[in-house]
Amino acid sequence: MRYNEKQLQALSRQPAEMAAELGMRGPKKGSVVKRRLVKLVVNFLFYFRTDEAEPIGALVLEHCRVNREEPSGFSITFVEDTERKYHFQCCSENQCQEWIEALRRASYEFMRRSLVFYRNEIQKMTGKDPLEQFGISEETRFQLSSLKA
Amino acid sequence: MKLNERSLAFYATCDAPVDNAGFLYKKGGRHATYHRRWFVLRGNMLFYFEDPASREPVGVIILEGCTVELVEAAEFAFAVRFAGARARTYVLAAESQAAMEGWVKALSRASFDYLRLVVRELEQQLAAMQAGGCPPPPRRPRAILPKENGCAVWSAELPATPPVSNTDARPGPELPLLPPRQQTSVPSRPLDTASFAQLHERYGQEIRALRGKWLKSQARP
């Protein structure tokens, strides 16, 4: 699949939501843990060799699951193949928990659901649609399901 | 750079409603020829396929950080540009005025950043309302079991509690959903200092300007 790699590289240099050196192990059988600089920017998880400025790769964080892996670690799997796990090793319980929470919120789809939720709550409380003032209330991507009254 | 392409292809072709879809002409990278492709916008990613029935995208344009502007390369043409000297500009052309306007609007607002700003704004509004003496209705956190591919949001019931994301079933957290942005380990982002209203006004101005230009060009005899 073609993609705009230069733009992705530029994105990897943006300020990150989370960045740390973690142990990382790829999903292939027999892969070993390597130290990587792992950086979360919007819905991309970049990983770098610790002494390099360009990322080796990136994980797009849509439709993924983040699970706790003892001790002090977590794994990311994707919906279409839950056997392929990307493993990450943190250095403390706290750090592990922080990463898991950040990654679970890091998808566009999660943001969208949050928006729909808040929109509905505010509308319930005020009777007004908070998106109207921004002129985006008609956008299909922000609509509630057809169950909406 | 490695990318989890299989997962990306899955995301591109899953059943959830898309944010925009349609045929567009895409100008080739090296040659001037346009190729007609089926485009699908999902989140901050614009996928393009040979045709609507294709199982896998030919490619994807990651839209984070882009600007969209009308260009005179062809009728109903617009460009997706990125800052940075070596970034590629994508020239696309729609098949009608309405389609072009729809795409320009959708792509201008497709970034994760933009969505996050809207969510933060609403989150603050709601928190302010609740703090302002209006007691929130009592809510018991209730575990929401996400469907396998996370696409359930469009057809599922509206959750009574904040949505639980990318996770095994567990009770959803109470507000606020987004973690406070006071992490000392994370550098503060320039966008934090612009208010949402300012940024939204800026996007709106860009779109109005583009529209004005297009209308003027149409008015020429």
Short mmCIF file of C-alpha atoms in Angstrom, two decimals:
data_model
loop_
_atom_site.label_atom_id
_atom_site.label_comp_id
_atom_site.label_asym_id
_atom_site.label_seq_id
_atom_site.Cartn_x
_atom_site.Cartn_y
_atom_site.Cartn_z
CA MET A 1 0.00 0.00 0.00
CA ARG A 2 1.42 3.37 -0.92
CA TYR A 3 1.52 6.09 1.66
CA ASN A 4 3.08 9.51 2.13
CA GLU A 5 6.11 8.42 4.07
CA LYS A 6 7.74 11.85 4.26
CA GLN A 7 4.64 13.21 5.93
CA LEU A 8 4.63 10.32 8.36
CA GLN A 9 8.27 11.04 9.17
CA ALA A 10 7.37 14.67 9.78
CA LEU A 11 4.53 13.55 12.04
CA SER A 12 6.95 11.44 14.05
CA ARG A 13 8.84 14.63 14.89
CA GLN A 14 5.76 16.39 16.29
CA PRO A 15 5.30 16.79 20.04
CA ALA A 16 4.15 13.50 21.46
CA GLU A 17 1.38 12.57 23.86
CA MET A 18 3.71 9.99 25.34
CA ALA A 19 7.35 9.14 24.67
CA ALA A 20 9.65 6.75 26.47
CA GLU A 21 12.27 4.10 25.99
CA LEU A 22 10.56 0.74 26.33
CA GLY A 23 11.37 -2.85 25.61
CA MET A 24 9.63 -3.92 22.42
CA ARG A 25 9.10 -7.30 20.85
CA GLY A 26 7.51 -7.79 17.45
CA PRO A 27 4.77 -10.29 16.69
CA LYS A 28 6.91 -12.73 14.72
CA LYS A 29 7.77 -16.00 16.39
CA GLY A 30 11.21 -15.96 17.89
CA SER A 31 11.57 -12.19 18.03
CA VAL A 32 13.56 -10.83 20.93
CA VAL A 33 13.03 -7.79 23.11
CA LYS A 34 14.82 -4.70 21.87
CA ARG A 35 15.12 -1.28 23.46
CA ARG A 36 13.16 1.20 21.42
CA LEU A 37 12.15 4.82 21.74
CA VAL A 38 8.39 4.63 21.52
CA LYS A 39 6.43 7.76 20.72
CA LEU A 40 2.68 8.30 20.60
CA VAL A 41 1.57 11.05 18.22
CA VAL A 42 -2.16 11.35 17.54
CA ASN A 43 -3.25 7.84 16.45
CA PHE A 44 0.23 6.62 15.48
CA LEU A 45 2.69 4.78 17.66
CA PHE A 46 6.19 5.36 16.27
CA TYR A 47 9.18 3.32 17.33
CA PHE A 48 12.80 4.31 16.85
CA ARG A 49 16.17 2.73 17.48
CA THR A 50 17.34 4.60 20.53
CA ASP A 51 20.12 6.43 18.70
CA GLU A 52 18.31 7.27 15.47
CA ALA A 53 16.22 10.26 14.46
CA GLU A 54 13.97 8.49 11.95
CA PRO A 55 11.49 5.87 13.12
CA ILE A 56 11.92 2.25 12.05
CA GLY A 57 8.17 1.93 11.91
CA ALA A 58 4.75 2.97 13.08
CA LEU A 59 1.60 1.28 14.26
CA VAL A 60 -1.71 2.84 13.25
CA LEU A 61 -3.81 2.55 16.38
CA GLU A 62 -7.29 2.01 14.94
CA HIS A 63 -9.29 -1.08 15.87
CA CYS A 64 -6.67 -2.37 18.22
CA ARG A 65 -6.73 -3.81 21.69
CA VAL A 66 -4.32 -2.93 24.46
CA ASN A 67 -3.91 -5.62 27.07
CA ARG A 68 -2.00 -5.90 30.27
CA GLU A 69 0.87 -8.36 30.17
CA GLU A 70 2.52 -9.26 33.43
CA PRO A 71 4.83 -8.01 34.73
CA SER A 72 4.76 -4.25 33.98
CA GLY A 73 4.04 -4.70 30.31
CA PHE A 74 1.31 -4.46 27.72
CA SER A 75 0.56 -5.76 24.29
CA ILE A 76 -1.19 -4.32 21.27
CA THR A 77 -3.20 -6.56 18.97
CA PHE A 78 -5.32 -5.73 15.99
CA VAL A 79 -8.81 -6.89 15.38
CA GLU A 80 -8.15 -8.84 12.21
CA ASP A 81 -5.51 -11.07 13.79
CA THR A 82 -5.47 -11.21 17.55
CA GLU A 83 -2.65 -13.73 17.58
CA ARG A 84 -0.16 -11.17 16.33
CA LYS A 85 0.93 -9.31 19.46
CA TYR A 86 3.27 -6.37 19.72
CA HIS A 87 4.77 -6.60 23.20
CA PHE A 88 6.04 -3.68 25.24
CA GLN A 89 7.95 -3.74 28.48
CA CYS A 90 7.76 -0.84 30.93
CA CYS A 91 10.02 -0.16 33.86
CA SER A 92 7.31 0.38 36.43
CA GLU A 93 3.69 -0.31 37.22
CA ASN A 94 2.88 3.40 36.97
CA GLN A 95 4.49 3.82 33.61
CA CYS A 96 2.69 0.75 32.33
CA GLN A 97 -0.68 2.02 33.48
CA GLU A 98 -0.07 5.45 31.94
CA TRP A 99 0.76 3.94 28.58
CA ILE A 100 -2.20 1.58 28.59
CA GLU A 101 -4.61 4.42 29.33
CA ALA A 102 -3.06 6.71 26.75
CA LEU A 103 -3.10 4.04 24.04
CA ARG A 104 -6.70 3.08 24.72
CA ARG A 105 -7.73 6.66 24.05
CA ALA A 106 -5.43 7.16 21.09
CA SER A 107 -7.72 6.22 18.22
CA TYR A 108 -9.74 8.50 16.02
CA GLU A 109 -12.68 6.21 16.59
CA PHE A 110 -12.45 6.71 20.34
CA MET A 111 -12.33 10.50 19.88
CA ARG A 112 -15.37 10.30 17.68
CA ARG A 113 -17.31 8.27 20.23
CA SER A 114 -16.32 10.76 22.93
CA LEU A 115 -17.59 13.61 20.82
CA VAL A 116 -20.91 11.92 20.21
CA PHE A 117 -21.19 11.17 23.91
CA TYR A 118 -20.49 14.74 25.03
CA ARG A 119 -22.70 16.18 22.35
CA ASN A 120 -25.56 14.05 23.54
CA GLU A 121 -24.98 14.84 27.21
CA ILE A 122 -24.89 18.57 26.59
CA GLN A 123 -27.96 18.37 24.43
CA LYS A 124 -29.77 16.48 27.17
CA MET A 125 -28.87 19.14 29.71
CA THR A 126 -29.48 22.24 27.65
CA GLY A 127 -31.78 21.16 24.87
CA LYS A 128 -29.28 22.66 22.43
CA ASP A 129 -26.80 21.03 20.08
CA PRO A 130 -23.32 22.24 21.07
CA LEU A 131 -21.97 21.58 17.58
CA GLU A 132 -24.25 24.11 15.96
CA GLN A 133 -22.14 27.06 17.01
CA PHE A 134 -19.23 25.45 15.17
CA GLY A 135 -21.21 24.75 12.05
CA ILE A 136 -20.48 21.05 12.07
CA SER A 137 -23.69 19.61 13.43
CA GLU A 138 -24.72 18.14 10.10
CA GLU A 139 -21.56 16.19 9.47
CA THR A 140 -22.38 12.52 9.20
CA ARG A 141 -19.36 11.49 11.17
CA PHE A 142 -20.77 13.16 14.28
CA GLN A 143 -24.26 11.77 14.10
CA LEU A 144 -25.74 9.46 16.63
CA SER A 145 -26.99 6.15 15.40
CA SER A 146 -30.35 5.85 13.76
CA LEU A 147 -31.72 5.01 17.18
CA LYS A 148 -31.52 8.66 18.12
CA ALA A 149 -34.98 10.08 18.76
CA MET B 1 9.30 2.97 7.52
CA LYS B 2 7.35 -0.12 8.44
CA LEU B 3 3.62 0.25 8.82
CA ASN B 4 1.04 -2.27 10.01
CA GLU B 5 -0.40 -2.42 6.52
CA ARG B 6 -2.63 -5.40 7.03
CA SER B 7 -4.40 -3.67 9.90
CA LEU B 8 -4.58 -0.49 7.92
CA ALA B 9 -6.20 -2.30 4.99
CA PHE B 10 -8.68 -3.82 7.39
CA TYR B 11 -9.53 -0.42 8.82
CA ALA B 12 -9.94 0.89 5.27
CA THR B 13 -12.44 -1.78 4.28
CA CYS B 14 -14.41 -2.48 7.43
CA ASP B 15 -18.16 -2.09 7.54
CA ALA B 16 -18.45 1.10 9.52
CA PRO B 17 -19.90 4.16 7.77
CA VAL B 18 -17.23 6.30 6.18
CA ASP B 19 -16.74 10.03 6.52
CA ASN B 20 -16.80 10.59 2.78
CA ALA B 21 -16.51 8.45 -0.33
CA GLY B 22 -16.58 8.92 -4.07
CA PHE B 23 -14.64 8.95 -7.29
CA LEU B 24 -11.88 11.47 -7.66
CA TYR B 25 -9.22 11.96 -10.28
CA LYS B 26 -5.77 11.79 -8.80
CA LYS B 27 -2.84 13.34 -10.58
CA GLY B 28 0.07 10.95 -10.90
CA GLY B 29 3.27 11.63 -8.99
CA ARG B 30 5.68 11.80 -11.88
CA HIS B 31 3.39 12.12 -14.86
CA ALA B 32 0.66 14.59 -15.56
CA THR B 33 -2.00 11.95 -16.18
CA TYR B 34 -4.98 11.69 -13.88
CA HIS B 35 -6.18 8.34 -12.64
CA ARG B 36 -9.77 7.84 -11.57
CA ARG B 37 -9.82 6.19 -8.20
CA TRP B 38 -12.40 5.35 -5.54
CA PHE B 39 -11.60 7.43 -2.49
CA VAL B 40 -12.70 6.65 1.06
CA LEU B 41 -12.15 9.05 3.94
CA ARG B 42 -12.00 7.46 7.33
CA GLY B 43 -10.81 9.49 10.28
CA ASN B 44 -7.57 11.25 9.39
CA MET B 45 -6.79 8.87 6.53
CA LEU B 46 -7.78 9.09 2.92
CA PHE B 47 -7.65 5.69 1.21
CA TYR B 48 -7.85 5.18 -2.53
CA PHE B 49 -8.85 2.06 -4.38
CA GLU B 50 -8.99 0.93 -8.01
CA ASP B 51 -12.74 0.72 -7.61
CA PRO B 52 -15.41 0.44 -4.89
CA ALA B 53 -15.25 -3.36 -4.90
CA SER B 54 -11.50 -3.61 -4.29
CA ARG B 55 -10.45 -5.52 -1.20
CA GLU B 56 -7.32 -3.54 -0.61
CA PRO B 57 -6.42 0.11 -1.09
CA VAL B 58 -3.87 1.11 -3.70
CA GLY B 59 -2.68 3.66 -1.20
CA VAL B 60 -3.46 6.00 1.66
CA ILE B 61 -2.89 9.69 2.23
CA ILE B 62 -2.38 10.41 5.91
CA LEU B 63 -4.02 13.77 6.41
CA GLU B 64 -2.55 14.96 9.68
CA GLY B 65 -1.09 18.42 9.27
CA CYS B 66 -2.41 19.03 5.76
CA THR B 67 -4.04 22.06 4.22
CA VAL B 68 -6.53 21.89 1.40
CA GLU B 69 -6.87 24.51 -1.30
CA LEU B 70 -8.48 24.94 -4.67
CA VAL B 71 -6.16 24.84 -7.64
CA GLU B 72 -6.62 25.57 -11.31
CA ALA B 73 -4.95 22.39 -12.55
CA ALA B 74 -8.29 21.04 -13.73
CA GLU B 75 -11.99 21.58 -13.32
CA PHE B 76 -13.13 20.99 -9.73
CA ALA B 77 -9.52 20.44 -8.69
CA PHE B 78 -8.05 20.89 -5.25
CA ALA B 79 -4.71 20.17 -3.64
CA VAL B 80 -3.80 18.50 -0.38
CA ARG B 81 -0.56 20.10 0.76
CA PHE B 82 1.82 19.48 3.59
CA ALA B 83 4.33 21.83 5.12
CA GLY B 84 7.93 20.87 4.54
CA ALA B 85 10.09 21.16 1.48
CA ARG B 86 10.04 17.59 0.28
CA ALA B 87 6.49 16.65 1.09
CA ARG B 88 4.39 15.59 -1.85
CA THR B 89 1.33 17.62 -2.81
CA TYR B 90 -1.67 15.61 -3.95
CA VAL B 91 -3.77 17.12 -6.71
CA LEU B 92 -7.26 15.72 -6.89
CA ALA B 93 -10.26 16.60 -9.02
CA ALA B 94 -13.90 15.93 -8.31
CA GLU B 95 -16.63 15.35 -10.86
CA SER B 96 -18.91 18.17 -9.77
CA GLN B 97 -18.95 21.43 -7.86
CA ALA B 98 -20.90 19.89 -5.02
CA ALA B 99 -18.55 16.93 -4.74
CA MET B 100 -15.54 19.21 -4.73
CA GLU B 101 -16.97 21.40 -1.96
CA GLY B 102 -17.90 18.33 0.06
CA TRP B 103 -14.41 16.91 -0.20
CA VAL B 104 -12.65 20.18 0.59
CA LYS B 105 -14.77 20.62 3.69
CA ALA B 106 -14.35 17.05 4.84
CA LEU B 107 -10.60 16.94 4.28
CA SER B 108 -9.99 20.30 5.93
CA ARG B 109 -11.50 19.03 9.15
CA ALA B 110 -10.26 15.47 9.04
CA SER B 111 -7.31 15.76 11.35
CA PHE B 112 -7.13 14.06 14.69
CA ASP B 113 -5.97 17.37 16.13
CA TYR B 114 -9.13 19.12 15.02
CA LEU B 115 -11.35 16.41 16.44
CA ARG B 116 -9.45 16.45 19.70
CA LEU B 117 -9.99 20.20 19.99
CA VAL B 118 -13.72 19.81 19.48
CA VAL B 119 -13.86 17.05 22.08
CA ARG B 120 -11.89 19.11 24.60
CA GLU B 121 -14.17 22.05 24.03
CA LEU B 122 -17.28 19.98 24.66
CA GLU B 123 -15.68 18.30 27.63
CA GLN B 124 -15.00 21.69 29.18
CA GLN B 125 -18.51 22.89 28.42
CA LEU B 126 -20.00 19.86 30.07
CA ALA B 127 -17.73 20.11 33.10
CA ALA B 128 -18.62 23.77 33.49
CA MET B 129 -22.30 22.98 33.31
CA GLN B 130 -22.01 20.27 35.87
CA ALA B 131 -19.94 22.44 38.19
CA GLY B 132 -22.46 25.21 37.82
CA GLY B 133 -24.80 23.66 40.33
CA CYS B 134 -26.63 21.36 38.00
CA PRO B 135 -26.13 17.95 39.56
CA PRO B 136 -25.43 15.29 36.95
CA PRO B 137 -27.95 12.48 36.91
CA PRO B 138 -26.69 9.56 39.00
CA ARG B 139 -24.87 7.09 36.82
CA ARG B 140 -23.61 3.68 37.69
CA PRO B 141 -20.52 2.87 35.65
CA ARG B 142 -21.52 -0.05 33.52
CA ALA B 143 -19.14 -2.24 31.57
CA ILE B 144 -19.60 -1.90 27.86
CA LEU B 145 -18.50 -4.86 25.85
CA PRO B 146 -17.02 -3.55 22.63
CA LYS B 147 -17.74 -5.55 19.54
CA GLU B 148 -14.72 -7.22 18.00
CA ASN B 149 -13.86 -4.75 15.33
CA GLY B 150 -14.68 -1.61 17.24
CA CYS B 151 -17.13 -0.59 14.54
CA ALA B 152 -20.13 -1.01 16.78
CA VAL B 153 -20.48 2.66 17.58
CA TRP B 154 -22.58 3.40 14.53
CA SER B 155 -25.12 0.70 15.12
CA ALA B 156 -24.90 0.27 18.87
CA GLU B 157 -27.00 1.99 21.44
CA LEU B 158 -25.73 5.22 22.76
CA PRO B 159 -23.62 4.34 25.78
CA ALA B 160 -24.98 5.65 29.05
CA THR B 161 -21.48 6.07 30.39
CA PRO B 162 -18.37 7.47 28.74
CA PRO B 163 -17.22 5.12 25.97
CA VAL B 164 -14.69 2.45 26.80
CA SER B 165 -12.01 2.22 24.21
CA ASN B 166 -9.79 -0.43 22.68
CA THR B 167 -10.01 -2.63 25.71
CA ASP B 168 -11.44 -5.65 27.36
CA ALA B 169 -14.63 -5.06 29.25
CA ARG B 170 -14.32 -3.02 32.36
CA PRO B 171 -16.31 -0.17 33.89
CA GLY B 172 -15.86 3.07 32.02
CA PRO B 173 -14.12 5.95 33.75
CA GLU B 174 -16.09 8.94 34.98
CA LEU B 175 -15.47 12.34 33.43
CA PRO B 176 -13.14 13.79 32.38
CA LEU B 177 -12.30 11.29 29.69
CA LEU B 178 -9.14 12.89 28.45
CA PRO B 179 -6.20 12.79 30.82
CA PRO B 180 -5.16 16.19 32.15
CA ARG B 181 -2.49 17.73 30.01
CA GLN B 182 -0.10 18.50 32.82
CA GLN B 183 2.32 15.69 32.24
CA THR B 184 5.72 17.15 32.89
CA SER B 185 7.37 14.62 30.66
CA VAL B 186 5.50 15.80 27.58
CA PRO B 187 6.44 19.08 25.92
CA SER B 188 3.51 21.43 25.62
CA ARG B 189 2.13 21.75 22.14
CA PRO B 190 1.71 25.00 20.31
CA LEU B 191 -1.92 24.15 19.60
CA ASP B 192 -2.70 24.29 23.31
CA THR B 193 -2.35 28.03 23.27
CA ALA B 194 -4.85 28.65 20.48
CA SER B 195 -8.41 28.40 21.61
CA PHE B 196 -10.69 26.06 19.75
CA ALA B 197 -12.84 28.96 18.66
CA GLN B 198 -9.84 30.66 17.08
CA LEU B 199 -8.80 27.58 15.22
CA HIS B 200 -12.30 26.85 14.06
CA GLU B 201 -12.68 30.39 12.85
CA ARG B 202 -9.47 30.03 10.93
CA TYR B 203 -10.64 26.85 9.22
CA GLY B 204 -13.93 28.53 8.45
CA GLN B 205 -12.18 31.55 6.98
CA GLU B 206 -10.05 29.37 4.75
CA ILE B 207 -13.10 27.61 3.45
CA ARG B 208 -15.00 30.83 2.87
CA ALA B 209 -12.01 32.27 1.04
CA LEU B 210 -11.70 29.22 -1.15
CA ARG B 211 -15.36 29.30 -1.94
CA GLY B 212 -15.20 32.99 -2.79
CA LYS B 213 -12.33 32.41 -5.15
CA TRP B 214 -14.11 29.59 -6.89
CA LEU B 215 -17.31 31.57 -7.29
CA LYS B 216 -15.37 34.45 -8.76
CA SER B 217 -13.64 32.18 -11.24
CA GLN B 218 -17.01 30.82 -12.27
CA ALA B 219 -18.37 34.33 -12.83
CA ARG B 220 -15.88 35.00 -15.60
CA PRO B 221 -17.61 34.98 -19.02
#
